[in-house]
mmCIF file of C-alpha atoms in Angstrom:
data_model
loop_
_atom_site.group_PDB
_atom_site.id
_atom_site.type_symbol
_atom_site.label_atom_id
_atom_site.label_comp_id
_atom_site.label_asym_id
_atom_site.label_seq_id
_atom_site.Cartn_x
_atom_site.Cartn_y
_atom_site.Cartn_z
ATOM 1 C CA MET A 11 -8.263 183.665 6.635
ATOM 2 C CA PRO A 12 -9.574 185.185 9.767
ATOM 3 C CA GLU A 13 -7.393 186.720 12.401
ATOM 4 C CA PRO A 14 -7.971 187.748 15.919
ATOM 5 C CA GLU A 15 -9.930 190.889 16.390
ATOM 6 C CA ASN A 16 -7.819 193.977 16.705
ATOM 7 C CA GLN A 17 -6.401 194.204 20.148
ATOM 8 C CA PRO A 18 -5.783 197.403 22.047
ATOM 9 C CA GLY A 19 -2.385 198.848 21.258
ATOM 10 C CA ARG A 20 -1.949 196.566 18.079
ATOM 11 C CA PRO A 21 -2.035 198.005 14.610
ATOM 12 C CA PRO A 22 -4.919 196.466 12.495
ATOM 13 C CA GLY A 23 -4.526 193.574 10.111
ATOM 14 C CA HIS A 24 -3.779 194.081 6.386
ATOM 15 C CA GLU A 25 -5.316 192.063 3.609
ATOM 16 C CA LEU A 26 -3.151 191.404 0.653
ATOM 17 C CA ASP A 27 -4.137 192.608 -2.836
ATOM 18 C CA PRO A 28 -2.213 191.880 -6.052
ATOM 19 C CA ARG A 29 -0.066 195.064 -5.620
ATOM 20 C CA SER A 30 0.803 194.616 -1.932
ATOM 21 C CA LEU A 31 1.385 190.840 -2.481
ATOM 22 C CA ARG A 32 4.035 191.676 -5.121
ATOM 23 C CA GLY A 33 5.607 194.138 -2.632
ATOM 24 C CA LEU A 34 5.853 191.658 0.098
ATOM 25 C CA ALA A 35 6.646 188.524 -1.785
ATOM 26 C CA HIS A 36 10.348 188.543 -1.254
ATOM 27 C CA PRO A 37 12.163 186.248 1.334
ATOM 28 C CA LEU A 38 14.057 189.044 3.025
ATOM 29 C CA ARG A 39 11.078 191.344 3.104
ATOM 30 C CA MET A 40 9.010 188.645 4.716
ATOM 31 C CA ARG A 41 11.676 187.977 7.369
ATOM 32 C CA LEU A 42 12.007 191.713 8.084
ATOM 33 C CA LEU A 43 8.258 192.080 8.601
ATOM 34 C CA GLY A 44 8.146 188.998 10.697
ATOM 35 C CA ALA A 45 11.024 190.239 12.895
ATOM 36 C CA LEU A 46 9.384 193.630 13.414
ATOM 37 C CA ARG A 47 6.140 191.867 14.424
ATOM 38 C CA ARG A 48 7.738 189.463 16.688
ATOM 39 C CA HIS A 49 10.485 191.656 18.334
ATOM 40 C CA GLY A 50 9.120 195.229 17.953
ATOM 41 C CA PRO A 51 10.596 198.291 16.471
ATOM 42 C CA ALA A 52 14.147 198.222 15.249
ATOM 43 C CA THR A 53 16.689 200.021 13.006
ATOM 44 C CA ALA A 54 18.007 198.615 9.719
ATOM 45 C CA SER A 55 21.317 197.896 11.376
ATOM 46 C CA GLN A 56 19.760 196.031 14.269
ATOM 47 C CA LEU A 57 17.688 193.927 11.747
ATOM 48 C CA ALA A 58 20.694 193.225 9.651
ATOM 49 C CA GLU A 59 22.592 191.825 12.704
ATOM 50 C CA ARG A 60 19.543 189.772 13.728
ATOM 51 C CA LEU A 61 19.040 188.283 10.340
ATOM 52 C CA GLY A 62 22.622 188.034 9.137
ATOM 53 C CA GLU A 63 22.159 190.575 6.245
ATOM 54 C CA SER A 64 23.977 193.776 5.342
ATOM 55 C CA SER A 65 22.474 196.994 6.661
ATOM 56 C CA GLY A 66 22.265 198.297 3.131
ATOM 57 C CA SER A 67 20.129 195.333 2.066
ATOM 58 C CA THR A 68 17.858 195.663 5.133
ATOM 59 C CA SER A 69 17.527 199.420 4.612
ATOM 60 C CA TYR A 70 16.596 199.023 0.966
ATOM 61 C CA HIS A 71 14.049 196.335 1.650
ATOM 62 C CA LEU A 72 12.556 198.271 4.626
ATOM 63 C CA ARG A 73 11.973 201.280 2.312
ATOM 64 C CA GLN A 74 10.290 198.968 -0.193
ATOM 65 C CA LEU A 75 8.090 197.574 2.558
ATOM 66 C CA ALA A 76 7.239 201.180 3.553
ATOM 67 C CA ALA A 77 6.269 202.062 -0.039
ATOM 68 C CA TYR A 78 3.808 199.134 0.068
ATOM 69 C CA GLY A 79 2.420 200.165 3.543
ATOM 70 C CA PHE A 80 3.752 197.285 5.644
ATOM 71 C CA VAL A 81 6.146 199.224 7.737
ATOM 72 C CA GLU A 82 6.409 202.741 8.904
ATOM 73 C CA ASP A 83 8.748 205.106 10.952
ATOM 74 C CA ASP A 84 8.432 204.815 14.669
ATOM 75 C CA PRO A 85 8.318 208.463 15.822
ATOM 76 C CA GLU A 86 8.783 207.529 19.419
ATOM 77 C CA ARG A 87 12.336 206.173 18.862
ATOM 78 C CA GLY A 88 15.484 207.384 17.212
ATOM 79 C CA LYS A 89 17.782 210.221 17.586
ATOM 80 C CA GLY A 90 19.278 212.322 14.704
ATOM 81 C CA ARG A 91 19.800 210.210 11.697
ATOM 82 C CA GLU A 92 18.894 206.931 13.381
ATOM 83 C CA ARG A 93 15.773 205.658 11.645
ATOM 84 C CA TRP A 94 13.520 203.218 13.532
ATOM 85 C CA TRP A 95 10.912 201.053 11.826
ATOM 86 C CA LYS A 96 7.783 199.357 13.178
ATOM 87 C CA SER A 97 5.219 197.097 11.540
ATOM 88 C CA ALA A 98 2.131 199.033 10.283
ATOM 89 C CA HIS A 99 -0.183 196.114 10.931
ATOM 90 C CA TYR A 100 -0.674 193.301 13.460
ATOM 91 C CA SER A 101 -1.151 190.672 10.837
ATOM 92 C CA THR A 102 -1.345 189.935 7.111
ATOM 93 C CA HIS A 103 -4.331 188.255 5.645
ATOM 94 C CA PHE A 104 -4.078 186.265 2.369
ATOM 95 C CA ASN A 105 -7.073 186.848 0.238
ATOM 96 C CA ALA A 106 -8.069 183.562 -1.408
ATOM 97 C CA GLU A 107 -9.117 185.513 -4.586
ATOM 98 C CA LEU A 108 -5.450 185.937 -5.305
ATOM 99 C CA TYR A 109 -5.376 182.313 -6.495
ATOM 100 C CA ASP A 110 -7.761 183.303 -9.416
ATOM 101 C CA ASP A 111 -5.673 186.275 -10.561
ATOM 102 C CA ASP A 112 -4.536 185.648 -14.160
ATOM 103 C CA SER A 113 -1.586 188.053 -14.009
ATOM 104 C CA PRO A 114 1.746 186.143 -14.308
ATOM 105 C CA ASP A 115 3.258 188.686 -11.858
ATOM 106 C CA THR A 116 0.487 187.889 -9.196
ATOM 107 C CA ARG A 117 0.764 184.171 -9.813
ATOM 108 C CA GLY A 118 4.559 184.392 -9.318
ATOM 109 C CA ALA A 119 4.056 186.466 -6.216
ATOM 110 C CA VAL A 120 1.643 183.945 -4.747
ATOM 111 C CA SER A 121 4.132 181.204 -5.323
ATOM 112 C CA VAL A 122 6.999 183.002 -3.663
ATOM 113 C CA TYR A 123 4.851 184.062 -0.843
ATOM 114 C CA LEU A 124 3.473 180.556 -0.088
ATOM 115 C CA HIS A 125 6.810 178.879 -0.437
ATOM 116 C CA GLU A 126 8.390 181.424 1.918
ATOM 117 C CA VAL A 127 5.558 180.922 4.489
ATOM 118 C CA ALA A 128 6.095 177.058 4.174
ATOM 119 C CA GLY A 129 9.880 177.658 4.616
ATOM 120 C CA ILE A 130 9.302 179.737 7.703
ATOM 121 C CA HIS A 131 7.068 177.134 9.302
ATOM 122 C CA THR A 132 9.616 174.396 8.604
ATOM 123 C CA GLN A 133 12.371 176.424 10.109
ATOM 124 C CA GLU A 134 10.365 177.225 13.170
ATOM 125 C CA LEU A 135 9.386 173.624 13.652
ATOM 126 C CA ASN A 136 12.962 172.385 13.158
ATOM 127 C CA THR A 137 14.142 174.998 15.697
ATOM 128 C CA TRP A 138 11.523 173.712 18.251
ATOM 129 C CA ILE A 139 12.725 170.066 17.760
ATOM 130 C CA GLY A 140 16.291 171.052 18.024
ATOM 131 C CA THR A 141 15.872 173.134 21.244
ATOM 132 C CA MET A 142 12.995 171.335 22.965
ATOM 133 C CA ARG A 143 15.262 169.859 25.581
ATOM 134 C CA ASP A 144 16.178 173.369 26.664
ATOM 135 C CA TRP A 145 12.569 173.925 27.784
ATOM 136 C CA PRO A 146 10.920 172.509 30.861
ATOM 137 C CA SER A 147 9.495 169.071 30.077
ATOM 138 C CA GLU A 148 5.878 170.248 30.370
ATOM 139 C CA TRP A 149 6.352 172.245 27.170
ATOM 140 C CA ALA A 150 7.438 169.098 25.223
ATOM 141 C CA LYS A 151 4.686 167.098 26.775
ATOM 142 C CA ASN A 152 2.055 169.547 25.718
ATOM 143 C CA ALA A 153 3.364 170.598 22.270
ATOM 144 C CA ASP A 154 1.829 168.818 19.295
ATOM 145 C CA LEU A 155 3.002 167.415 15.939
ATOM 146 C CA SER A 156 -0.099 165.689 14.726
ATOM 147 C CA ASP A 157 -1.388 164.994 11.369
ATOM 148 C CA PHE A 158 -4.789 163.798 10.180
ATOM 149 C CA THR A 159 -6.274 162.588 6.912
ATOM 150 C CA LEU A 160 -9.920 163.340 6.270
ATOM 151 C CA ARG A 161 -12.153 163.041 3.170
ATOM 152 C CA LEU A 162 -13.785 166.448 2.620
ATOM 153 C CA ASP A 163 -15.163 168.549 -0.231
ATOM 154 C CA PRO A 164 -13.952 172.137 -0.601
ATOM 155 C CA GLU A 165 -16.886 173.496 1.334
ATOM 156 C CA GLN A 166 -16.211 171.156 4.275
ATOM 157 C CA LEU A 167 -12.558 172.067 4.222
ATOM 158 C CA HIS A 168 -13.556 175.801 4.420
ATOM 159 C CA GLU A 169 -15.872 175.024 7.349
ATOM 160 C CA LEU A 170 -13.157 173.076 9.168
ATOM 161 C CA ASP A 171 -10.696 175.911 8.523
ATOM 162 C CA GLU A 172 -13.139 178.585 9.856
ATOM 163 C CA LYS A 173 -13.861 176.513 13.037
ATOM 164 C CA LEU A 174 -10.145 175.924 13.720
ATOM 165 C CA HIS A 175 -9.270 179.653 13.223
ATOM 166 C CA ALA A 176 -12.200 180.727 15.587
ATOM 167 C CA LEU A 177 -10.914 178.265 18.269
ATOM 168 C CA ILE A 178 -7.312 179.510 17.915
ATOM 169 C CA ASN A 179 -8.461 183.175 17.830
ATOM 170 C CA SER A 180 -10.451 182.693 20.996
ATOM 171 C CA TYR A 181 -7.134 182.169 22.881
ATOM 172 C CA SER A 182 -5.955 185.666 21.927
ATOM 173 C CA ALA A 183 -8.334 187.084 24.522
ATOM 174 C CA VAL A 184 -7.264 184.679 27.248
ATOM 175 C CA GLU A 185 -5.038 186.224 30.033
ATOM 176 C CA PRO A 186 -1.750 184.263 29.912
ATOM 177 C CA GLY A 187 -1.008 182.287 33.083
ATOM 178 C CA GLU A 188 2.330 182.273 35.004
ATOM 179 C CA GLY A 189 5.178 180.921 32.907
ATOM 180 C CA ALA A 190 3.476 181.723 29.612
ATOM 181 C CA ALA A 191 5.495 181.850 26.421
ATOM 182 C CA ARG A 192 4.819 182.846 22.860
ATOM 183 C CA VAL A 193 3.306 179.752 21.228
ATOM 184 C CA ARG A 194 3.288 179.264 17.370
ATOM 185 C CA VAL A 195 0.410 177.366 15.905
ATOM 186 C CA HIS A 196 0.889 176.321 12.325
ATOM 187 C CA LEU A 197 -2.220 175.137 10.509
ATOM 188 C CA HIS A 198 -1.829 173.423 7.120
ATOM 189 C CA ALA A 199 -4.847 171.887 5.353
ATOM 190 C CA PHE A 200 -4.662 170.803 1.729
ATOM 191 C CA PRO A 201 -5.828 168.096 -0.653
ATOM 192 C CA GLN A 202 -3.804 165.168 -1.515
ATOM 193 C CA ARG A 203 -3.926 162.700 -4.382
ATOM 194 C CA ASN A 204 -4.652 159.045 -3.678
ATOM 195 C CA ASP A 205 -1.469 157.861 -5.441
#
């Protein structure tokens, strides 16, 4: 899926291949990478506190993410033995060819990865619904929880997806106005049986 063009000061995106997918497809690793991308560089201890994990566990999984090229040391931070980590990429791209990989390991990793993404989206949406009264009312009035049912063939679904991504990506170049906040946009498009 397309992502915004690389922006100044942001590391480039990374396209998953079977090896890197297997390295990332773990719930804690995905949460660690997401936290580094969302909140910036951190130590294993800081991430453990943020995510409610042990520092031993976060340290181990950060080293695994580093072995697969998702995170790296942040040389601008840290003193002595304090090791700071940062994301090596701005985004992760899921290559659709992974769906056709016959390896049971890759198929399993695809399933873990997609289920974790769906879980993260659900959690973020539930957090918004649970906290929307804490935001000024214009945020709730302009947020959106829509769903649509269309009759499309696979090529039309691809075309729709490309157009939606292009529109969303066009906003990455827009200068945020006063009172701007980070906005999450989830996009789900999938076939459904006529049961």
